[in-house]
Short mmCIF file of C-alpha atoms in Angstrom, two decimals:
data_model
loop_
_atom_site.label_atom_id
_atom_site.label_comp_id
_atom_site.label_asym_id
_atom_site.label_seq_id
_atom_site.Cartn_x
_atom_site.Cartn_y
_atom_site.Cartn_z
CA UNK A 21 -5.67 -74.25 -58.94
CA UNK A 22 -8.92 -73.20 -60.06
CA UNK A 23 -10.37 -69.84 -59.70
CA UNK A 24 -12.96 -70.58 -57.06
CA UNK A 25 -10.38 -72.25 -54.71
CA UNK A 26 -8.22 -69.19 -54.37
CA UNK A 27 -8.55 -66.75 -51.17
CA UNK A 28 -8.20 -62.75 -51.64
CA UNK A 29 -6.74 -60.58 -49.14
CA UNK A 30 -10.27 -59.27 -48.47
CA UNK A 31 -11.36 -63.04 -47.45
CA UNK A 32 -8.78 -62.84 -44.40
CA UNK A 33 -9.67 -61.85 -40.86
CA UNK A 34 -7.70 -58.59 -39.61
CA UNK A 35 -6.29 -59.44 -36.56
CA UNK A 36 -6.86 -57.15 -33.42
CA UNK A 37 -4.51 -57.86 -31.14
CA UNK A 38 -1.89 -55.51 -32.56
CA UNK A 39 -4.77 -52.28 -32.44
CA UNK A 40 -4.80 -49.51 -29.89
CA UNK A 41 -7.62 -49.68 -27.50
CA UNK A 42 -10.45 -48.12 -28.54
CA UNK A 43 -9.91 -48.71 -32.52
CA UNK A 44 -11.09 -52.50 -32.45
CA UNK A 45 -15.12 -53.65 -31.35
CA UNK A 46 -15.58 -51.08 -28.66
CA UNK A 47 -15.07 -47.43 -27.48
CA UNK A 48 -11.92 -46.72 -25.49
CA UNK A 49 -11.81 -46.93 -22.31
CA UNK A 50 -12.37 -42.41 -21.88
CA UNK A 51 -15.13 -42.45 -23.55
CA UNK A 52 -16.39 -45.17 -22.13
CA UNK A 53 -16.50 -43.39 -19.53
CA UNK A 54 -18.51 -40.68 -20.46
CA UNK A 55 -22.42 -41.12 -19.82
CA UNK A 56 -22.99 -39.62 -23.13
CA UNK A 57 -20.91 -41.83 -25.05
CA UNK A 58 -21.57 -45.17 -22.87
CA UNK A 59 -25.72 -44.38 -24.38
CA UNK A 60 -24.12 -44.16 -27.50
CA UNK A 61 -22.70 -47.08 -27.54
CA UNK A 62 -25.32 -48.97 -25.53
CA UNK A 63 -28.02 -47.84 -28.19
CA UNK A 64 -26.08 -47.98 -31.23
CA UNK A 65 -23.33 -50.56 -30.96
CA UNK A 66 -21.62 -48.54 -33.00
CA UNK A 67 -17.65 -47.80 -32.68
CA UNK A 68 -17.37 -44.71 -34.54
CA UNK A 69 -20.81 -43.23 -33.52
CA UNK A 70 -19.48 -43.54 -30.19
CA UNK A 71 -16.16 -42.37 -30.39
CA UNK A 72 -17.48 -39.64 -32.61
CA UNK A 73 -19.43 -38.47 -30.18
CA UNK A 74 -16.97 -38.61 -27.08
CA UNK A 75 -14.88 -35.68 -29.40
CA UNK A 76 -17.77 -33.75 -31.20
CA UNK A 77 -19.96 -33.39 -28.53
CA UNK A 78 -18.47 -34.25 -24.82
CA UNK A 79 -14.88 -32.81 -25.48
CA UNK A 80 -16.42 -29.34 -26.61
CA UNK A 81 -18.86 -29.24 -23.85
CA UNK A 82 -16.00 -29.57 -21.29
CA UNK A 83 -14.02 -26.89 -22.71
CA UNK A 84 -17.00 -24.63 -22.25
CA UNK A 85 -17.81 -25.60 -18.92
CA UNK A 86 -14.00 -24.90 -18.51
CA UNK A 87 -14.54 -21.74 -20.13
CA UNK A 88 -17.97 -21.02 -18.15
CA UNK A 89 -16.22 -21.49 -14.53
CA UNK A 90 -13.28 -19.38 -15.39
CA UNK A 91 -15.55 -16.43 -15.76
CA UNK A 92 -17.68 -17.04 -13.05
CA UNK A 93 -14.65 -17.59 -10.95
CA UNK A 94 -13.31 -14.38 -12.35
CA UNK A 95 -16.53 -12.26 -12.06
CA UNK A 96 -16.87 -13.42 -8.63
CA UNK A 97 -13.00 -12.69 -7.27
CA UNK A 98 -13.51 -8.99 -9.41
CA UNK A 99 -16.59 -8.29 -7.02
CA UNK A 100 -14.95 -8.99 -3.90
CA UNK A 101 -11.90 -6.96 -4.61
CA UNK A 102 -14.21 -4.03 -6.13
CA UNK A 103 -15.92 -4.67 -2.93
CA UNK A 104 -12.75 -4.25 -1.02
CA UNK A 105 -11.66 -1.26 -2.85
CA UNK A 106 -15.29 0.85 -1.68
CA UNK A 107 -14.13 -0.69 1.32
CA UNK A 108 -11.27 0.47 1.66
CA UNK A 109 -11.96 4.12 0.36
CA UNK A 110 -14.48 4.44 3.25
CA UNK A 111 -13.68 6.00 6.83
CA UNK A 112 -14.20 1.85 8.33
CA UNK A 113 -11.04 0.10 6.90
CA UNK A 114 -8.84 -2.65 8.94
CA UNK A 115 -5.74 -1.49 10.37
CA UNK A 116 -3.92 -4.12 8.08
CA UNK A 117 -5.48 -1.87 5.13
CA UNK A 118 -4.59 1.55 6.10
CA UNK A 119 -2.23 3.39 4.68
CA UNK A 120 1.13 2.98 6.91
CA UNK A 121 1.07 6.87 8.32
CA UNK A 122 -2.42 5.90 9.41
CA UNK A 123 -0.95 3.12 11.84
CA UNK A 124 1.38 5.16 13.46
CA UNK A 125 0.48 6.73 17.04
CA UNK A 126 1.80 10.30 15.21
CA UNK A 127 -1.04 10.36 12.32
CA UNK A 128 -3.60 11.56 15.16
CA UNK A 129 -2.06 14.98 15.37
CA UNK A 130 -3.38 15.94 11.86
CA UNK A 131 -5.89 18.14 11.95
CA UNK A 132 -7.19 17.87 8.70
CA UNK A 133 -7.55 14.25 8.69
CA UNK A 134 -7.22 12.45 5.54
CA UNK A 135 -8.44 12.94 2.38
CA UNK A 136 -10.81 10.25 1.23
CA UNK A 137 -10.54 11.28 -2.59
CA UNK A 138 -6.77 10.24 -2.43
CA UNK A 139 -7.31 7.03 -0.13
CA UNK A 140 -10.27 6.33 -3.14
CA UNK A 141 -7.67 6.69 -5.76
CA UNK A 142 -4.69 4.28 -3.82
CA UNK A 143 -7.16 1.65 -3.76
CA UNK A 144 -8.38 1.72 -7.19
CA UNK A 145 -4.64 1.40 -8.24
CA UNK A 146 -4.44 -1.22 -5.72
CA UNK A 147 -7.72 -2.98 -7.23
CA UNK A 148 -6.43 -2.40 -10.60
CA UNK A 149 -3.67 -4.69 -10.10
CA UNK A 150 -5.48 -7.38 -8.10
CA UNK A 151 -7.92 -7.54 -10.92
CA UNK A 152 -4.97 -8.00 -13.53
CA UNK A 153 -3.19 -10.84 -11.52
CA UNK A 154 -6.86 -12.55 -10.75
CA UNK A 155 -7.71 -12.60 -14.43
CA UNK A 156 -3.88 -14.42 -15.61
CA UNK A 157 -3.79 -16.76 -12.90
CA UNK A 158 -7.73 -17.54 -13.54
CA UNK A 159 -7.42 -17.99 -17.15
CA UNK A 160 -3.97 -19.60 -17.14
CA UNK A 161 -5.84 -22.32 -14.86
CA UNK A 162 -8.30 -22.54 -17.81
CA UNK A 163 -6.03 -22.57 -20.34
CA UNK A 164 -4.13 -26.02 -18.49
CA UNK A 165 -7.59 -27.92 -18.02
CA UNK A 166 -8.47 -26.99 -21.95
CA UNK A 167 -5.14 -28.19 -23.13
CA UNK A 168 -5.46 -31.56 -20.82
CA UNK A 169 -9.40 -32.23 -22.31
CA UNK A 170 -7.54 -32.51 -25.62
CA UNK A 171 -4.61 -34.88 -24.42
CA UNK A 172 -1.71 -32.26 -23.99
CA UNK A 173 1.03 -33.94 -21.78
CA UNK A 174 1.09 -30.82 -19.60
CA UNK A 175 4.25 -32.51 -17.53
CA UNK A 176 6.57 -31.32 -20.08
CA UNK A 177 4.96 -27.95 -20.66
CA UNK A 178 5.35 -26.83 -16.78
CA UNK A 179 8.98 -28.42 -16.07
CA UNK A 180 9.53 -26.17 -18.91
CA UNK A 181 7.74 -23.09 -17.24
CA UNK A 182 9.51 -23.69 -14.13
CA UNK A 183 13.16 -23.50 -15.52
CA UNK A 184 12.22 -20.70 -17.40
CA UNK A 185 10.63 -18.93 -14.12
CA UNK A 186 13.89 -19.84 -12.46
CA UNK A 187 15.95 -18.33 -15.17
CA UNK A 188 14.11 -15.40 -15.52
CA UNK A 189 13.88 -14.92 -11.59
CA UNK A 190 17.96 -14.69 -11.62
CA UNK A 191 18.04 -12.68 -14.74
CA UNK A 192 15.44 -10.54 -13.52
CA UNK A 193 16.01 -9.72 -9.86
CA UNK A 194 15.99 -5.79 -10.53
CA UNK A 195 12.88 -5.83 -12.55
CA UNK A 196 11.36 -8.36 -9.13
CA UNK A 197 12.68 -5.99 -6.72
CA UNK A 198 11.29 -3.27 -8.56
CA UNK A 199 8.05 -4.21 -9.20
CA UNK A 200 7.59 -6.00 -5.40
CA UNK A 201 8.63 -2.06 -4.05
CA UNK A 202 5.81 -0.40 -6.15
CA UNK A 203 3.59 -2.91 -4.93
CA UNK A 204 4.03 -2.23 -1.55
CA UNK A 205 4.61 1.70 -1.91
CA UNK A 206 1.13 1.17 -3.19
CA UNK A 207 -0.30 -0.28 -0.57
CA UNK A 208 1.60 1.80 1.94
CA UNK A 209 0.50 5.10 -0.11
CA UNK A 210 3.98 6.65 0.92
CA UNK A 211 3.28 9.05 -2.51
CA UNK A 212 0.84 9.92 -5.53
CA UNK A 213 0.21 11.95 -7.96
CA UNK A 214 0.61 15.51 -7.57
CA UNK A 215 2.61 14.66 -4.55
CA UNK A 216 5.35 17.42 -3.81
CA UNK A 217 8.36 14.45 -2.69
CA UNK A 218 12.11 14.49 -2.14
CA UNK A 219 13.32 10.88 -3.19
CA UNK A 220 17.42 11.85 -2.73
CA UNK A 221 18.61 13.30 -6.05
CA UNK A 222 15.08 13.84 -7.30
CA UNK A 223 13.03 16.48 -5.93
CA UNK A 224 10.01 17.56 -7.06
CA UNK A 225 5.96 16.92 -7.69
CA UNK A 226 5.32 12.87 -9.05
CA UNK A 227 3.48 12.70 -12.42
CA UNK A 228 2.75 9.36 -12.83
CA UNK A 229 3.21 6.32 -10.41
CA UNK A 230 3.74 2.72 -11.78
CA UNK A 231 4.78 -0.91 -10.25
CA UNK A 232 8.05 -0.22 -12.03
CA UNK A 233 9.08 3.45 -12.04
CA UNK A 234 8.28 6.85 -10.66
CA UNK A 235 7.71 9.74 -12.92
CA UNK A 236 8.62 13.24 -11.05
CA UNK A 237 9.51 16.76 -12.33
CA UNK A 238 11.61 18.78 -10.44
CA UNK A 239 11.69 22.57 -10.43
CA UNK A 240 13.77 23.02 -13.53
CA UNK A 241 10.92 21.39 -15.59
CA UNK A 242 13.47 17.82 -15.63
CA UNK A 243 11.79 14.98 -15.59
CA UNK A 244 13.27 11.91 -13.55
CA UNK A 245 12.58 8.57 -14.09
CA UNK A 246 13.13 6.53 -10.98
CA UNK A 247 13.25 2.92 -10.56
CA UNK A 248 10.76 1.67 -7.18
CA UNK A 249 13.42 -0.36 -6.12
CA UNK A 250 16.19 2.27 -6.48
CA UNK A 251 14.25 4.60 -3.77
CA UNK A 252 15.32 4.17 -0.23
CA UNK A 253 13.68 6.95 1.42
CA UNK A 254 10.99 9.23 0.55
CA UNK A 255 9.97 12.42 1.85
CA UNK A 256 6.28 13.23 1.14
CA UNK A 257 5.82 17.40 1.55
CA UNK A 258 1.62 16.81 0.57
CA UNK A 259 0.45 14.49 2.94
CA UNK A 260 -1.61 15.91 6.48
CA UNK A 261 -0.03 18.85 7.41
CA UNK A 262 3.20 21.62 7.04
CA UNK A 263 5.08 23.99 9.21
CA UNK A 264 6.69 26.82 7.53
CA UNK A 265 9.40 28.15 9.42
CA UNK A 266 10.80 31.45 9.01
CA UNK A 267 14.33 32.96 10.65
CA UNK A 268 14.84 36.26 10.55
CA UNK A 269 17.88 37.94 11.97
CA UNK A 270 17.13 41.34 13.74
CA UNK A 271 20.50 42.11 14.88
CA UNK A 272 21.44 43.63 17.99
CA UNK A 273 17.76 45.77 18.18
CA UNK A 274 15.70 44.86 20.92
CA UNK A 275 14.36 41.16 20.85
CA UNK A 276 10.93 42.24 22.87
CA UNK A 277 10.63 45.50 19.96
CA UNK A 278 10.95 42.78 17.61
CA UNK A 279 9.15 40.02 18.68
CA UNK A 280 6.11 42.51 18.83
CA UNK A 281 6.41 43.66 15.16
CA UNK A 282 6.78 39.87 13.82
CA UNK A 283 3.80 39.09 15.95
CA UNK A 284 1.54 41.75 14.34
CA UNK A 285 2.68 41.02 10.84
CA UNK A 286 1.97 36.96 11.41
CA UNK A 287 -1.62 37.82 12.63
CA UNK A 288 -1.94 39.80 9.70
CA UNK A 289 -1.27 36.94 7.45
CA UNK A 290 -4.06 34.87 9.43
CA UNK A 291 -6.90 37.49 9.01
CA UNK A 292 -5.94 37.43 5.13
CA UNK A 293 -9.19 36.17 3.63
CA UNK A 294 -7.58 34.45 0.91
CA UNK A 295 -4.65 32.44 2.99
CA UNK A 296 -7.23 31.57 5.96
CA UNK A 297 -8.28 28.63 4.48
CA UNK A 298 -4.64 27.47 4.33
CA UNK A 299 -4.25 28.05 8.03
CA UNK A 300 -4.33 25.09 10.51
CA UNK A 301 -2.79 27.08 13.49
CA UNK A 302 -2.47 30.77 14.17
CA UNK A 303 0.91 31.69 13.57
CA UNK A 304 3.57 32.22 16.65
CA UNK A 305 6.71 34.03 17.01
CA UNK A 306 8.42 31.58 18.89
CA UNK A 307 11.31 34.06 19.89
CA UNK A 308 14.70 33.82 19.67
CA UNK A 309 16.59 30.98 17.74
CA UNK A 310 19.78 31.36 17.91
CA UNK A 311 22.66 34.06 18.35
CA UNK A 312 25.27 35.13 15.60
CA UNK A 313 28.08 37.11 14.97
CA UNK A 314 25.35 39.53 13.37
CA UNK A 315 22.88 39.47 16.23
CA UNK A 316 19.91 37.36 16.99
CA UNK A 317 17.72 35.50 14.94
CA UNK A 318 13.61 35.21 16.00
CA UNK A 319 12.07 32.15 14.80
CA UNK A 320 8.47 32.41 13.23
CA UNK A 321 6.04 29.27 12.47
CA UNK A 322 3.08 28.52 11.03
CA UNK A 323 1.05 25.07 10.40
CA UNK A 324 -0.97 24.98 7.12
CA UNK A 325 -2.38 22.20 5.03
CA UNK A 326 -0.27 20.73 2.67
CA UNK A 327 -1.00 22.46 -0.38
CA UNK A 328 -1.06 25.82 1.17
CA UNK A 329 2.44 25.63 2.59
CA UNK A 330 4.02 27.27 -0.20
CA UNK A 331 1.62 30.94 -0.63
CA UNK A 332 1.61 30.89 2.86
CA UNK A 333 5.46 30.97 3.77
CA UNK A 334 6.01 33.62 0.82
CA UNK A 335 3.15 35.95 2.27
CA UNK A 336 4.68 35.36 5.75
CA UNK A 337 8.11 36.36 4.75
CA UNK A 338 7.01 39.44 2.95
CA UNK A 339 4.90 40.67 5.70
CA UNK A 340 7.61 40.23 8.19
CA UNK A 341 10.14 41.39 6.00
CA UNK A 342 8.34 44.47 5.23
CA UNK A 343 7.42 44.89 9.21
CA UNK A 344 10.64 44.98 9.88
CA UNK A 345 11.62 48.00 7.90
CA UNK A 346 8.24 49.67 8.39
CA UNK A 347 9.82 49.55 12.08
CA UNK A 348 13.09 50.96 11.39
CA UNK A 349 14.75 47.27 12.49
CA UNK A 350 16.55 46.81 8.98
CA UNK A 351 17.75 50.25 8.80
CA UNK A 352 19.35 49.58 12.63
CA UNK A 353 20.91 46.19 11.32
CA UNK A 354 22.73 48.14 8.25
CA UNK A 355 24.37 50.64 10.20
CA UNK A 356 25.56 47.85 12.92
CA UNK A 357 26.91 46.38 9.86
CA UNK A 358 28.57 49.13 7.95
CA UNK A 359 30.48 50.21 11.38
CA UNK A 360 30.59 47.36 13.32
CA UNK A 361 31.15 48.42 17.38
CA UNK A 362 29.12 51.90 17.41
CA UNK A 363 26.08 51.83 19.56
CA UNK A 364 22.98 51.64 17.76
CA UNK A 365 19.96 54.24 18.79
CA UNK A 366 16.90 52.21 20.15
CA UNK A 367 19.26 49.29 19.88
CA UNK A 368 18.82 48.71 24.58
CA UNK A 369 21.14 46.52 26.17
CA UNK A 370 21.43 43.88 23.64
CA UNK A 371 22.51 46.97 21.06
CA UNK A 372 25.86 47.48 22.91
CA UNK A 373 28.56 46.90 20.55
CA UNK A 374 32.30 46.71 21.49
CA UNK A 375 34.03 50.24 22.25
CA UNK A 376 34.86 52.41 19.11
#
């Protein structure tokens, strides 16, 4: 065979049957698609201009249009729930905003009102953590349409994220249950910070407030860490309004005597210049409570705000305390005491004791 006759490999067609779609005389079908590749190829005829094109330039430019959507999306759902929160930290909110003491018929007997520096703080919390869960599920959106521009099978990907949200729902039902009961403690404002509360076995003032736990400090100076869904019931000692209550037991001494001494005493604490301000109500001597082996007990009260509560029920129980011996009442209690039975001097009919 001479050397002119013979055929090289190069000499051969290549056959194109056996190609993917897109590598043989014309664009795939995507980019194809594309108007931006489609002029490519119309003007060029080329495969690999074209195709070169589709992922250089189209590919990117989707992923930041993605991109460029997500954050006005974002930017957009921030200002309506920053919105919200002035919103709600004004005196106009819905009744499906308001705090749940606000709701109920029994919240129009405060005379202070509410503060609007604490309803201002609840709903920054609140719009903290809308913010947070608008930004994930925004960008997590994002984050699917960039991986499908680049040919991701995303089927795989969430089958996968559901089983493992399934599994970590059943793993993870305290941690839910938690984090669902901050939530809503949140929104109900049943506590905050600097909050004097009584949560069962933990009593004290709340430090620190989270989705998950509850910081408070009782009187000892302990600190208790308390799971949100853990709390059942919670009794809130800062919010609106406080009546102190004071018994006193005057023995067998005249209840009118003594009702007139506790009266002048409470007054006294009202014209106190540096309690006033704590005062809601004048205070009243209600009168008698309740009778014991030891005599009767008057009942004293006295509605202050909720910070005051405490100055003002130790002033009140000094000055009554100390009216009461500045009348002679405590020294006439003593005696009925140390001999039980004798008559005691000023003592009228409810002094009679048994015979000696």
């Amino acid at each position: 065979m001479r050397y002119e006759d013979s055929v090289t490999l190069a000499d051969l067609p290549i056959p194109t049957d056996f190609l993917p779609e897109g590598v043989g005389d014309k664009p795939s079908p995507g980019c194809l698609d594309e108007p931006f590749c489609k002029w490519a190829w119309d003007v060029t005829g080329s495969v690999w201009f074209a195709e070169g094109s589709y992922w250089i330039v189209v590919k990117p430019l989707r992923v930041v249009l993605i991109l460029l959507l997500a954050l006005v999306a974002r930017w957009a759902l921030h200002r309506a729930i920053n919105r919200l929160v002035r919103t709600t930290g004004s005196s106009t909110v819905p009744t499906l905003l308001r705090p749940l003491r606000e709701r109920i018929p029994s919240a129009s007997l405060d005379p202070e009102g509410f503060v609007p520096e604490r309803r201002r703080q609840r709903a920054e919390a609140i719009g903290s953590v809308l913010r947070s869960v608008v930004t994930a599920f925004v960008f997590g959106i994002a984050l699917l349409m960039t991986l499908r521009e680049f040919n991701f099978d995303l089927a795989p990907l969430l089958a996968s994220a559901g089983i493992a949200g399934v599994a970590l729902g059943f793993g993870a039902q305290s941690l839910v249950k938690d984090l669902l009961a901050g939530l809503f403690m949140l929104i109900e404002d049943q506590y905050g910070v600097g909050d004097t509360v009584d949560l069962g076995e933990a009593t004290g003032v709340v430090e620190a407030v989270g989705l998950r736990v509850t910081t408070v400090r009782d009187g000892r100076g302990v600190l208790w860490y308390i799971r949100n869904g853990e709390i059942i019931r919670v009794g809130n000692k800062s919010q609106g309004w406080a009546l102190v209550v004071v018994d006193l037991p005057i023995g067998f001494a005249s209840t009118e005597e003594a009702t007139a001494v506790l009266r002048t005493a409470a007054a006294s604490v009202a014209l106190d210049p540096e309690l006033a301000p704590e005062i809601v109500e004048t205070p009243d001597v209600l009168g008698v409570e309740q009778i014991t082996v030891d005599g009767a007990v008057i009942r004293t009260v006295v509605k202050t705000t909720a910070e005051g509560q405490f100055a003002v029920g130790r002033e009140l129980r000094r000055r009554l305390a100390e009216a009461l011996e500045n009348s002679g009442i405590t020294a006439r209690i003593a005696a009925a005491r140390l001999y039980p039975g004798v008559p005691v001097a000023g003592a009228g009919e409810t002094g009679r004791g048994g015979s000696t």
